[in-house]
Amino acid sequence: EAQVTQNPRYLITVTGKKLTVTCSQNMNHEYMSWYRQDPGLGLRQIYYSMNVEVTDKGDVPEGYKVSRKEKRNFPLILESPSPNQTSLYFCASSLYPSGMDTEAFFGQGTRLTVV
Amino acid sequence: QQQVKQSPQSLIVQKGGISIINCAYENTAFDYFPWYQQFPGKGPALLIAIRPDVSEKKEGRFTISFNKSAKQFSLHIMDSQPGDSATYFCAPINTGNQFYFGTGTSLTVIP
């Protein structure tokens, strides 16, 4: 089954304690990205990756890191989480955004609370 | 920069009514215009999309209307059902770049 898998689904952590949210896709997609979803703000892109070892900042990259060492995996790293990073996070993958017929596949989401 | 403006933020419709959600964009390089649907506790999923060479696309009760000159496209849900209650996002694509998601519309269909 084609899917994007995120872990964990729920996470409560304390300010400053490093954490990683994993994302894996089994569709051999080149493009992967991370979003955060906040009420009234919709989906905002944090980072995206066009392929292995190629990453770039989205609209809200501050406080986050990513890496793309393998095509299937795209972890999101919060080196020193703060309460304003409390949010719902989604990983997505797709073929290279070539316009027509490009579909983004989303994971189930990770609900992060930083206290 | 806000390249996509979606409205309304929330919408309440009676069962059987028509739901209309609008998306306005600035970037004329966008070349694919999808709508995504998100149910509570789930990630968004592609609902319907349109290419810029047509003005309308219909799939069942869902229709996209596209106005290239006005740089707008809208989602129409005919005969709205309680099961359509979800958040909807427009997400135009710029080839070779990235997805640009709107701020979302929370639709509630009242039985």
Coordinates of N, CA and C in Angstrom, one line a residue:
Chain A
E1 N 0.9 -1.2 0.0 CA 0.0 0.0 0.0 C 0.9 1.2 0.0
A2 N 0.6 2.2 -0.9 CA 1.3 3.4 -1.0 C 1.0 4.3 0.2
Q3 N 2.1 4.7 0.9 CA 1.8 5.5 2.1 C 3.0 6.3 2.6
V4 N 2.6 7.3 3.3 CA 3.6 8.1 4.0 C 3.4 7.9 5.5
T5 N 4.5 7.5 6.2 CA 4.4 7.1 7.6 C 5.2 8.1 8.5
Q6 N 4.5 8.6 9.4 CA 5.1 9.5 10.4 C 5.1 8.9 11.8
N7 N 6.1 9.2 12.5 CA 6.2 8.7 13.9 C 7.0 9.8 14.8
P8 N 6.5 10.0 16.0 CA 5.3 9.4 16.6 C 4.0 10.2 16.1
R9 N 2.8 9.7 16.5 CA 1.6 10.4 16.2 C 1.4 11.5 17.2
Y10 N 1.7 11.3 18.4 CA 1.6 12.3 19.5 C 2.9 12.3 20.3
L11 N 3.2 13.6 20.7 CA 4.4 13.8 21.4 C 4.3 15.0 22.3
I12 N 4.6 14.8 23.6 CA 4.7 15.9 24.6 C 6.1 15.9 25.1
T13 N 6.7 17.1 25.0 CA 8.1 17.2 25.4 C 8.3 18.5 26.2
V14 N 9.5 18.7 26.7 CA 9.8 19.9 27.5 C 10.6 20.8 26.7
T15 N 10.6 22.1 27.0 CA 11.4 23.1 26.3 C 12.9 22.7 26.3
G16 N 13.5 22.8 25.1 CA 14.9 22.5 25.0 C 15.4 21.1 24.8
K17 N 14.5 20.2 24.9 CA 14.9 18.8 24.7 C 14.7 18.4 23.3
K18 N 15.9 18.1 22.7 CA 15.9 17.7 21.2 C 15.0 16.6 20.9
L19 N 14.3 16.7 19.8 CA 13.5 15.6 19.3 C 13.5 15.5 17.8
T20 N 13.2 14.3 17.3 CA 13.1 14.0 15.9 C 11.8 13.4 15.6
V21 N 11.2 13.9 14.5 CA 9.9 13.3 14.0 C 10.3 12.6 12.7
T22 N 10.1 11.3 12.6 CA 10.5 10.6 11.4 C 9.4 10.6 10.3
C23 N 9.8 10.5 9.1 CA 8.9 10.4 8.0 C 9.5 9.5 6.9
S24 N 8.7 8.5 6.5 CA 9.1 7.6 5.5 C 8.0 7.4 4.4
Q25 N 8.4 7.3 3.2 CA 7.5 7.0 2.1 C 7.9 5.9 1.2
N26 N 7.0 5.1 0.7 CA 7.3 3.9 0.0 C 6.9 4.0 -1.5
M27 N 6.8 5.3 -2.0 CA 6.4 5.5 -3.4 C 7.5 5.9 -4.3
N28 N 8.8 5.9 -3.8 CA 9.9 6.3 -4.6 C 9.8 7.8 -5.1
H29 N 9.2 8.6 -4.3 CA 9.0 10.0 -4.6 C 10.3 10.8 -4.4
E30 N 10.5 11.7 -5.4 CA 11.7 12.6 -5.2 C 11.4 13.7 -4.2
Y31 N 10.2 14.3 -4.2 CA 9.9 15.5 -3.5 C 9.3 15.1 -2.1
M32 N 9.9 15.7 -1.0 CA 9.3 15.5 0.3 C 9.3 16.8 1.0
S33 N 8.3 17.0 1.9 CA 8.2 18.3 2.6 C 7.6 18.1 3.9
W34 N 7.8 19.1 4.8 CA 7.2 19.2 6.1 C 6.4 20.5 6.2
Y35 N 5.2 20.3 6.8 CA 4.3 21.4 7.1 C 3.9 21.4 8.5
R36 N 3.5 22.6 9.0 CA 2.9 22.7 10.3 C 1.5 23.3 10.1
Q37 N 0.5 22.8 10.8 CA -0.8 23.3 10.7 C -1.3 23.9 12.0
D38 N -1.7 25.2 11.9 CA -2.1 25.9 13.1 C -3.5 26.6 12.8
P39 N -4.4 26.7 13.8 CA -5.7 27.2 13.5 C -5.6 28.6 12.9
G40 N -6.4 28.8 11.8 CA -6.4 30.1 11.1 C -5.3 30.4 10.2
L41 N -4.2 29.5 10.3 CA -3.0 29.8 9.4 C -2.9 28.7 8.4
G42 N -3.6 27.7 8.4 CA -3.6 26.7 7.4 C -2.3 25.8 7.4
L43 N -1.8 25.4 6.3 CA -0.6 24.6 6.2 C 0.5 25.5 5.8
R44 N 1.5 25.5 6.6 CA 2.7 26.4 6.2 C 3.9 25.4 6.1
Q45 N 4.6 25.6 5.0 CA 5.7 24.8 4.7 C 7.0 25.1 5.5
I46 N 7.6 24.1 6.1 CA 8.8 24.3 6.9 C 10.1 24.1 6.1
Y47 N 10.2 23.0 5.5 CA 11.3 22.6 4.7 C 10.8 21.7 3.6
Y48 N 11.5 21.7 2.5 CA 11.2 20.7 1.4 C 12.6 20.2 0.8
S49 N 12.4 19.0 0.2 CA 13.6 18.4 -0.4 C 13.2 17.9 -1.8
M50 N 14.0 18.3 -2.8 CA 13.8 17.9 -4.2 C 14.4 16.5 -4.5
N51 N 15.4 16.1 -3.7 CA 15.9 14.8 -3.9 C 17.0 14.6 -2.8
V52 N 17.6 13.4 -2.8 CA 18.6 13.1 -1.8 C 19.7 14.2 -1.7
E53 N 20.0 14.6 -0.5 CA 21.0 15.7 -0.2 C 20.6 17.0 -0.7
V54 N 19.4 17.2 -1.2 CA 18.9 18.5 -1.7 C 17.7 19.0 -0.8
T55 N 18.0 20.0 0.0 CA 16.9 20.5 0.9 C 16.9 22.0 0.8
D56 N 15.7 22.6 1.1 CA 15.6 24.1 1.0 C 14.5 24.5 2.0
K57 N 14.7 25.8 2.4 CA 13.7 26.3 3.4 C 12.4 26.6 2.7
G58 N 11.3 26.4 3.5 CA 10.0 26.8 3.2 C 9.7 28.2 3.7
D59 N 8.5 28.4 4.2 CA 8.1 29.7 4.7 C 8.4 29.9 6.2
V60 N 8.5 28.8 6.9 CA 8.7 29.0 8.4 C 9.8 28.0 8.9
P61 N 11.0 28.2 8.4 CA 12.1 27.2 8.8 C 12.7 27.4 10.1
E62 N 12.5 28.6 10.8 CA 13.3 28.9 12.0 C 13.0 27.9 13.1
G63 N 14.0 27.3 13.7 CA 13.9 26.4 14.8 C 13.8 24.9 14.4
Y64 N 13.9 24.7 13.1 CA 13.8 23.3 12.5 C 15.1 23.0 11.7
K65 N 15.3 21.7 11.6 CA 16.4 21.2 10.7 C 15.8 19.9 10.0
V66 N 16.3 19.6 8.9 CA 16.0 18.4 8.2 C 17.2 17.8 7.6
S67 N 17.1 16.6 7.1 CA 18.1 15.9 6.4 C 17.5 15.0 5.4
R68 N 18.2 14.7 4.3 CA 17.6 13.7 3.3 C 18.8 12.9 2.8
K69 N 19.1 11.9 3.6 CA 20.2 11.0 3.3 C 19.8 9.8 2.4
E70 N 18.5 9.5 2.5 CA 18.0 8.4 1.7 C 16.7 9.0 1.1
K71 N 16.4 8.4 -0.1 CA 15.2 8.9 -0.8 C 13.9 8.7 -0.1
R72 N 13.8 7.7 0.7 CA 12.5 7.4 1.3 C 12.3 8.1 2.7
N73 N 13.4 8.6 3.3 CA 13.3 9.2 4.6 C 13.5 10.7 4.7
F74 N 12.8 11.4 5.5 CA 13.0 12.8 5.6 C 12.6 13.3 7.0
P75 N 13.5 13.1 8.0 CA 13.2 13.4 9.3 C 13.2 14.9 9.6
L76 N 12.4 15.3 10.5 CA 12.3 16.7 11.0 C 12.9 16.8 12.4
I77 N 13.9 17.7 12.6 CA 14.6 17.8 13.8 C 14.3 19.1 14.5
L78 N 14.0 19.0 15.8 CA 13.8 20.3 16.6 C 14.9 20.2 17.6
E79 N 16.0 21.0 17.4 CA 17.2 20.9 18.3 C 16.9 21.4 19.7
S80 N 16.1 22.5 19.8 CA 15.8 23.0 21.1 C 14.3 23.5 21.0
P81 N 13.4 22.6 21.2 CA 12.0 23.0 21.0 C 11.5 24.1 22.0
S82 N 10.6 24.9 21.5 CA 10.0 25.9 22.3 C 8.5 25.8 22.3
P83 N 7.8 26.4 23.2 CA 6.3 26.3 23.2 C 5.7 26.8 21.9
N84 N 6.3 27.7 21.2 CA 5.6 28.2 20.0 C 5.7 27.2 18.8
Q85 N 6.4 26.1 19.1 CA 6.5 25.0 18.1 C 5.4 24.0 18.4
T86 N 4.6 24.2 19.4 CA 3.4 23.3 19.6 C 2.5 23.5 18.4
S87 N 2.3 22.3 17.7 CA 1.5 22.4 16.5 C 1.2 21.0 16.0
L88 N 0.5 20.9 14.9 CA 0.2 19.6 14.2 C 1.1 19.6 13.0
Y89 N 2.0 18.6 12.9 CA 2.9 18.5 11.8 C 2.6 17.4 10.8
F90 N 2.8 17.8 9.5 CA 2.5 16.8 8.5 C 3.8 16.7 7.5
C91 N 4.0 15.5 7.2 CA 5.0 15.2 6.2 C 4.3 14.8 4.9
A92 N 4.8 15.2 3.8 CA 4.2 14.9 2.5 C 5.2 14.5 1.5
S93 N 4.8 13.7 0.5 CA 5.7 13.4 -0.6 C 5.0 13.4 -1.9
S94 N 5.7 13.6 -3.0 CA 5.1 13.6 -4.3 C 6.2 13.3 -5.3
L95 N 5.8 13.1 -6.5 CA 6.8 13.1 -7.6 C 7.3 14.6 -7.7
Y96 N 8.3 14.8 -8.5 CA 8.9 16.1 -8.7 C 7.7 17.0 -9.1
P97 N 7.5 18.2 -8.5 CA 6.4 19.0 -8.8 C 6.5 19.5 -10.3
S98 N 5.9 18.8 -11.2 CA 5.9 19.2 -12.6 C 4.6 19.7 -13.0
G99 N 3.9 20.3 -12.1 CA 2.6 20.9 -12.5 C 1.5 19.9 -12.6
M100 N 1.2 19.6 -13.8 CA 0.0 18.8 -14.1 C 0.1 17.4 -13.5
D101 N -1.0 17.1 -12.8 CA -1.2 15.7 -12.3 C -0.2 15.5 -11.1
T102 N 0.4 16.4 -10.5 CA 1.3 16.2 -9.4 C 0.4 16.1 -8.1
E103 N 0.4 15.0 -7.4 CA -0.4 14.8 -6.2 C 0.5 14.7 -5.0
A104 N 0.2 15.4 -3.9 CA 0.9 15.3 -2.7 C 0.2 14.3 -1.8
F105 N 1.0 13.4 -1.2 CA 0.5 12.3 -0.3 C 1.0 12.7 1.1
F106 N 0.1 12.8 2.0 CA 0.4 13.2 3.4 C 0.4 12.0 4.3
G107 N 1.2 12.2 5.4 CA 1.2 11.3 6.5 C 0.0 11.6 7.4
Q108 N -0.1 10.9 8.5 CA -1.3 11.0 9.4 C -1.1 12.2 10.3
G109 N 0.0 12.7 10.4 CA 0.2 13.9 11.3 C 0.9 13.5 12.6
T110 N 1.6 14.5 13.2 CA 2.2 14.4 14.5 C 1.8 15.5 15.3
R111 N 1.1 15.2 16.4 CA 0.6 16.3 17.3 C 1.7 16.5 18.3
L112 N 2.4 17.7 18.3 CA 3.5 18.0 19.2 C 3.1 19.1 20.2
T113 N 3.3 18.8 21.4 CA 3.1 19.8 22.5 C 4.4 20.0 23.2
V114 N 4.8 21.3 23.3 CA 6.1 21.6 24.0 C 5.7 22.4 25.2
V115 N 6.0 21.9 26.4 CA 5.7 22.6 27.6 C 6.9 23.2 28.3
Chain B
Q1 N 5.7 35.8 1.8 CA 4.7 36.4 0.9 C 3.5 35.5 0.7
Q2 N 2.3 36.1 0.7 CA 1.1 35.3 0.6 C 0.7 35.2 -0.9
Q3 N 1.0 34.1 -1.4 CA 0.7 33.9 -2.9 C -0.7 33.4 -3.1
V4 N -1.3 32.9 -2.1 CA -2.7 32.3 -2.3 C -3.6 32.8 -1.2
K5 N -4.8 33.3 -1.5 CA -5.7 33.7 -0.6 C -7.0 32.9 -0.7
Q6 N -7.4 32.3 0.3 CA -8.6 31.4 0.3 C -9.7 32.0 1.2
S7 N -10.9 31.8 0.7 CA -12.0 32.3 1.5 C -13.3 31.5 1.2
P8 N -14.2 31.4 2.1 CA -14.1 32.0 3.5 C -13.3 31.1 4.4
Q9 N -13.1 31.5 5.6 CA -12.3 30.7 6.6 C -13.2 29.6 7.1
S10 N -14.5 29.9 7.3 CA -15.4 28.8 7.7 C -16.7 29.0 7.0
L11 N -17.4 27.9 6.9 CA -18.7 27.9 6.1 C -19.6 26.8 6.7
I12 N -20.8 27.3 6.9 CA -21.9 26.4 7.4 C -23.0 26.3 6.4
V13 N -23.3 25.1 6.0 CA -24.3 24.9 4.9 C -25.3 23.8 5.4
Q14 N -26.5 24.0 5.0 CA -27.6 23.0 5.2 C -27.4 21.8 4.3
K15 N -27.7 20.7 4.8 CA -27.7 19.5 3.9 C -28.5 19.7 2.6
G16 N -27.9 19.4 1.5 CA -28.6 19.6 0.2 C -28.2 20.9 -0.4
G17 N -27.6 21.8 0.3 CA -27.2 23.1 -0.2 C -25.9 23.0 -1.0
I18 N -25.5 24.2 -1.6 CA -24.3 24.3 -2.3 C -23.2 25.0 -1.5
S19 N -22.1 24.4 -1.5 CA -20.9 25.0 -0.8 C -20.0 25.6 -1.8
I20 N -19.5 26.8 -1.6 CA -18.6 27.4 -2.5 C -17.4 28.0 -1.8
I21 N -16.2 27.5 -2.2 CA -15.0 28.0 -1.6 C -14.1 28.6 -2.7
N22 N -13.5 29.7 -2.4 CA -12.8 30.5 -3.4 C -11.3 30.6 -3.1
C23 N -10.5 30.6 -4.2 CA -9.1 30.7 -4.0 C -8.5 31.7 -5.0
A24 N -7.8 32.8 -4.6 CA -7.2 33.8 -5.5 C -5.7 33.7 -5.4
Y25 N -5.0 33.8 -6.5 CA -3.6 33.6 -6.5 C -2.9 34.8 -7.2
E26 N -1.7 35.0 -6.9 CA -0.9 36.1 -7.5 C 0.1 35.6 -8.6
N27 N 0.6 34.4 -8.4 CA 1.7 33.9 -9.2 C 1.2 33.4 -10.5
T28 N 1.5 34.1 -11.6 CA 1.0 33.6 -12.9 C 1.7 32.4 -13.4
A29 N 2.7 32.0 -12.7 CA 3.5 30.8 -13.1 C 2.8 29.5 -12.6
F30 N 1.8 29.6 -11.8 CA 1.1 28.4 -11.4 C 0.5 27.7 -12.6
D31 N 0.6 26.4 -12.6 CA 0.1 25.6 -13.8 C -0.7 24.4 -13.5
Y32 N -1.1 24.3 -12.2 CA -2.0 23.2 -11.9 C -2.7 23.6 -10.6
F33 N -4.0 23.3 -10.5 CA -4.8 23.9 -9.5 C -5.7 22.8 -8.8
P34 N -5.1 22.2 -7.7 CA -5.8 21.2 -7.0 C -6.5 21.7 -5.8
W35 N -7.5 21.0 -5.3 CA -8.1 21.1 -4.0 C -7.9 19.9 -3.2
Y36 N -7.5 20.1 -1.9 CA -7.3 19.0 -1.0 C -8.4 19.0 0.1
Q37 N -8.8 17.8 0.6 CA -9.8 17.7 1.6 C -9.2 17.0 2.8
Q38 N -9.4 17.5 4.0 CA -8.9 17.0 5.2 C -9.9 16.7 6.2
F39 N -10.1 15.5 6.7 CA -11.0 15.1 7.7 C -10.2 15.2 9.1
P40 N -11.0 15.4 10.2 CA -10.3 15.5 11.5 C -9.4 14.3 11.8
G41 N -8.2 14.5 12.2 CA -7.3 13.4 12.6 C -6.6 12.8 11.4
K42 N -6.8 13.4 10.2 CA -6.2 12.8 9.0 C -5.3 13.8 8.3
G43 N -4.5 13.4 7.4 CA -3.7 14.3 6.6 C -4.6 14.7 5.4
P44 N -4.3 15.8 4.8 CA -5.1 16.2 3.6 C -4.9 15.2 2.5
A45 N -5.9 15.1 1.6 CA -5.8 14.2 0.5 C -6.4 14.9 -0.8
L46 N -5.8 14.6 -1.9 CA -6.3 15.3 -3.1 C -7.8 14.9 -3.4
L47 N -8.5 16.0 -3.7 CA -10.0 15.8 -4.0 C -10.2 15.9 -5.4
I48 N -9.8 17.0 -6.0 CA -10.1 17.3 -7.4 C -9.1 18.4 -7.9
A49 N -8.7 18.3 -9.2 CA -7.8 19.3 -9.7 C -8.1 19.7 -11.1
I50 N -7.6 20.8 -11.5 CA -7.9 21.3 -12.9 C -6.6 21.8 -13.5
R51 N -6.5 21.6 -14.8 CA -5.4 22.2 -15.6 C -5.8 23.6 -16.1
P52 N -4.9 24.4 -16.4 CA -5.2 25.8 -16.8 C -5.8 26.0 -18.2
D53 N -5.9 24.9 -18.9 CA -6.4 25.0 -20.3 C -7.9 24.8 -20.4
V54 N -8.5 24.5 -19.2 CA -10.0 24.3 -19.2 C -10.6 25.2 -18.1
S55 N -11.9 25.6 -18.2 CA -12.5 26.5 -17.3 C -13.3 25.8 -16.2
E56 N -13.6 24.5 -16.4 CA -14.4 23.8 -15.4 C -14.1 22.3 -15.5
K57 N -14.2 21.7 -14.3 CA -14.0 20.3 -14.2 C -15.0 19.8 -13.2
K58 N -15.7 18.7 -13.5 CA -16.7 18.2 -12.6 C -16.4 16.7 -12.3
E59 N -16.5 16.4 -11.0 CA -16.3 15.0 -10.6 C -17.4 14.7 -9.6
G60 N -18.5 14.1 -10.0 CA -19.6 13.8 -9.1 C -20.2 15.1 -8.6
R61 N -20.3 15.3 -7.3 CA -20.9 16.5 -6.8 C -19.9 17.7 -6.7
F62 N -18.6 17.4 -7.0 CA -17.6 18.4 -6.9 C -17.2 19.0 -8.2
T63 N -17.1 20.3 -8.2 CA -16.8 21.0 -9.5 C -15.8 22.1 -9.2
I64 N -14.7 22.2 -10.0 CA -13.8 23.3 -10.0 C -14.1 24.3 -11.1
S65 N -14.2 25.6 -10.8 CA -14.4 26.6 -11.8 C -13.1 27.4 -11.8
F66 N -12.5 27.6 -13.0 CA -11.2 28.3 -13.1 C -11.4 29.5 -14.0
N67 N -10.9 30.7 -13.5 CA -10.9 31.9 -14.2 C -9.5 32.4 -14.3
K68 N -8.8 32.2 -15.4 CA -7.4 32.5 -15.6 C -7.2 34.0 -15.5
S69 N -8.0 34.7 -16.2 CA -7.8 36.2 -16.3 C -7.9 36.8 -14.9
A70 N -8.8 36.3 -14.1 CA -9.0 36.9 -12.8 C -8.1 36.2 -11.7
K71 N -7.4 35.2 -12.1 CA -6.5 34.5 -11.3 C -7.2 34.0 -10.0
Q72 N -8.3 33.3 -10.3 CA -9.1 32.7 -9.3 C -9.6 31.3 -9.7
F73 N -9.8 30.5 -8.7 CA -10.5 29.2 -9.0 C -11.3 28.8 -7.7
S74 N -12.4 28.2 -7.9 CA -13.3 27.9 -6.8 C -13.7 26.4 -6.8
L75 N -14.1 26.0 -5.7 CA -14.6 24.6 -5.5 C -16.1 24.7 -5.2
H76 N -16.9 24.0 -5.9 CA -18.4 24.0 -5.7 C -18.7 22.6 -5.2
I77 N -19.4 22.5 -4.1 CA -19.9 21.1 -3.7 C -21.5 21.2 -3.8
M78 N -22.0 20.5 -4.7 CA -23.4 20.4 -4.9 C -24.1 19.4 -4.0
D79 N -25.3 19.6 -3.6 CA -26.0 18.7 -2.7 C -25.1 18.3 -1.5
S80 N -24.7 19.3 -0.8 CA -23.7 19.1 0.3 C -24.3 18.1 1.3
Q81 N -23.4 17.2 1.8 CA -23.8 16.2 2.7 C -23.0 16.3 4.0
P82 N -23.5 15.8 5.2 CA -22.8 15.9 6.4 C -21.4 15.2 6.3
G83 N -21.3 14.2 5.5 CA -20.0 13.6 5.3 C -19.0 14.4 4.5
D84 N -19.4 15.6 4.0 CA -18.5 16.5 3.3 C -17.9 17.4 4.3
S85 N -18.3 17.4 5.6 CA -17.8 18.3 6.6 C -16.3 18.0 6.8
A86 N -15.5 18.9 6.5 CA -14.0 18.8 6.5 C -13.4 20.1 6.3
T87 N -12.1 20.1 6.3 CA -11.3 21.4 5.9 C -10.8 21.2 4.5
Y88 N -11.0 22.2 3.7 CA -10.6 22.2 2.3 C -9.5 23.2 2.1
F89 N -8.5 22.8 1.3 CA -7.3 23.6 1.0 C -7.2 23.7 -0.6
C90 N -7.0 24.9 -1.1 CA -6.5 25.0 -2.4 C -5.0 25.0 -2.4
A91 N -4.4 24.5 -3.4 CA -2.9 24.3 -3.4 C -2.3 24.3 -4.8
P92 N -2.3 25.5 -5.4 CA -1.8 25.6 -6.7 C -0.3 25.3 -6.7
I93 N 0.2 24.8 -7.9 CA 1.6 24.3 -8.0 C 2.3 25.2 -9.1
N94 N 3.5 25.4 -8.7 CA 4.4 26.1 -9.7 C 5.5 25.1 -10.1
T95 N 5.4 24.7 -11.4 CA 6.3 23.6 -11.8 C 7.7 23.8 -11.4
G96 N 8.3 22.7 -10.9 CA 9.7 22.7 -10.4 C 9.9 23.4 -9.1
N97 N 8.9 23.8 -8.5 CA 9.1 24.6 -7.2 C 8.4 23.9 -6.1
Q98 N 7.3 24.3 -5.7 CA 6.7 23.8 -4.5 C 5.1 24.0 -4.5
F99 N 4.5 23.3 -3.6 CA 3.1 23.5 -3.4 C 2.8 24.8 -2.5
Y100 N 1.8 25.5 -2.9 CA 1.4 26.7 -2.1 C 0.0 26.5 -1.6
F101 N -0.1 26.1 -0.3 CA -1.5 25.9 0.3 C -2.1 27.1 0.8
G102 N -3.5 27.2 0.5 CA -4.3 28.2 1.1 C -4.4 28.0 2.6
T103 N -5.1 29.0 3.3 CA -5.2 28.9 4.7 C -6.3 27.9 5.2
G104 N -7.1 27.4 4.3 CA -8.0 26.4 4.6 C -9.4 27.0 4.9
T105 N -10.4 26.2 4.6 CA -11.8 26.5 4.8 C -12.5 25.3 5.6
S106 N -13.0 25.6 6.8 CA -13.7 24.6 7.6 C -15.1 24.6 7.2
L107 N -15.5 23.5 6.6 CA -16.9 23.3 6.1 C -17.7 22.4 7.1
T108 N -18.8 22.9 7.5 CA -19.8 22.1 8.3 C -21.1 22.0 7.6
V109 N -21.5 20.8 7.4 CA -22.8 20.6 6.7 C -23.8 20.1 7.8
I110 N -24.8 20.9 8.0 CA -25.8 20.6 9.0 C -26.9 19.7 8.5
P111 N -27.2 18.6 9.2 CA -28.2 17.6 8.7 C -29.6 18.3 8.6

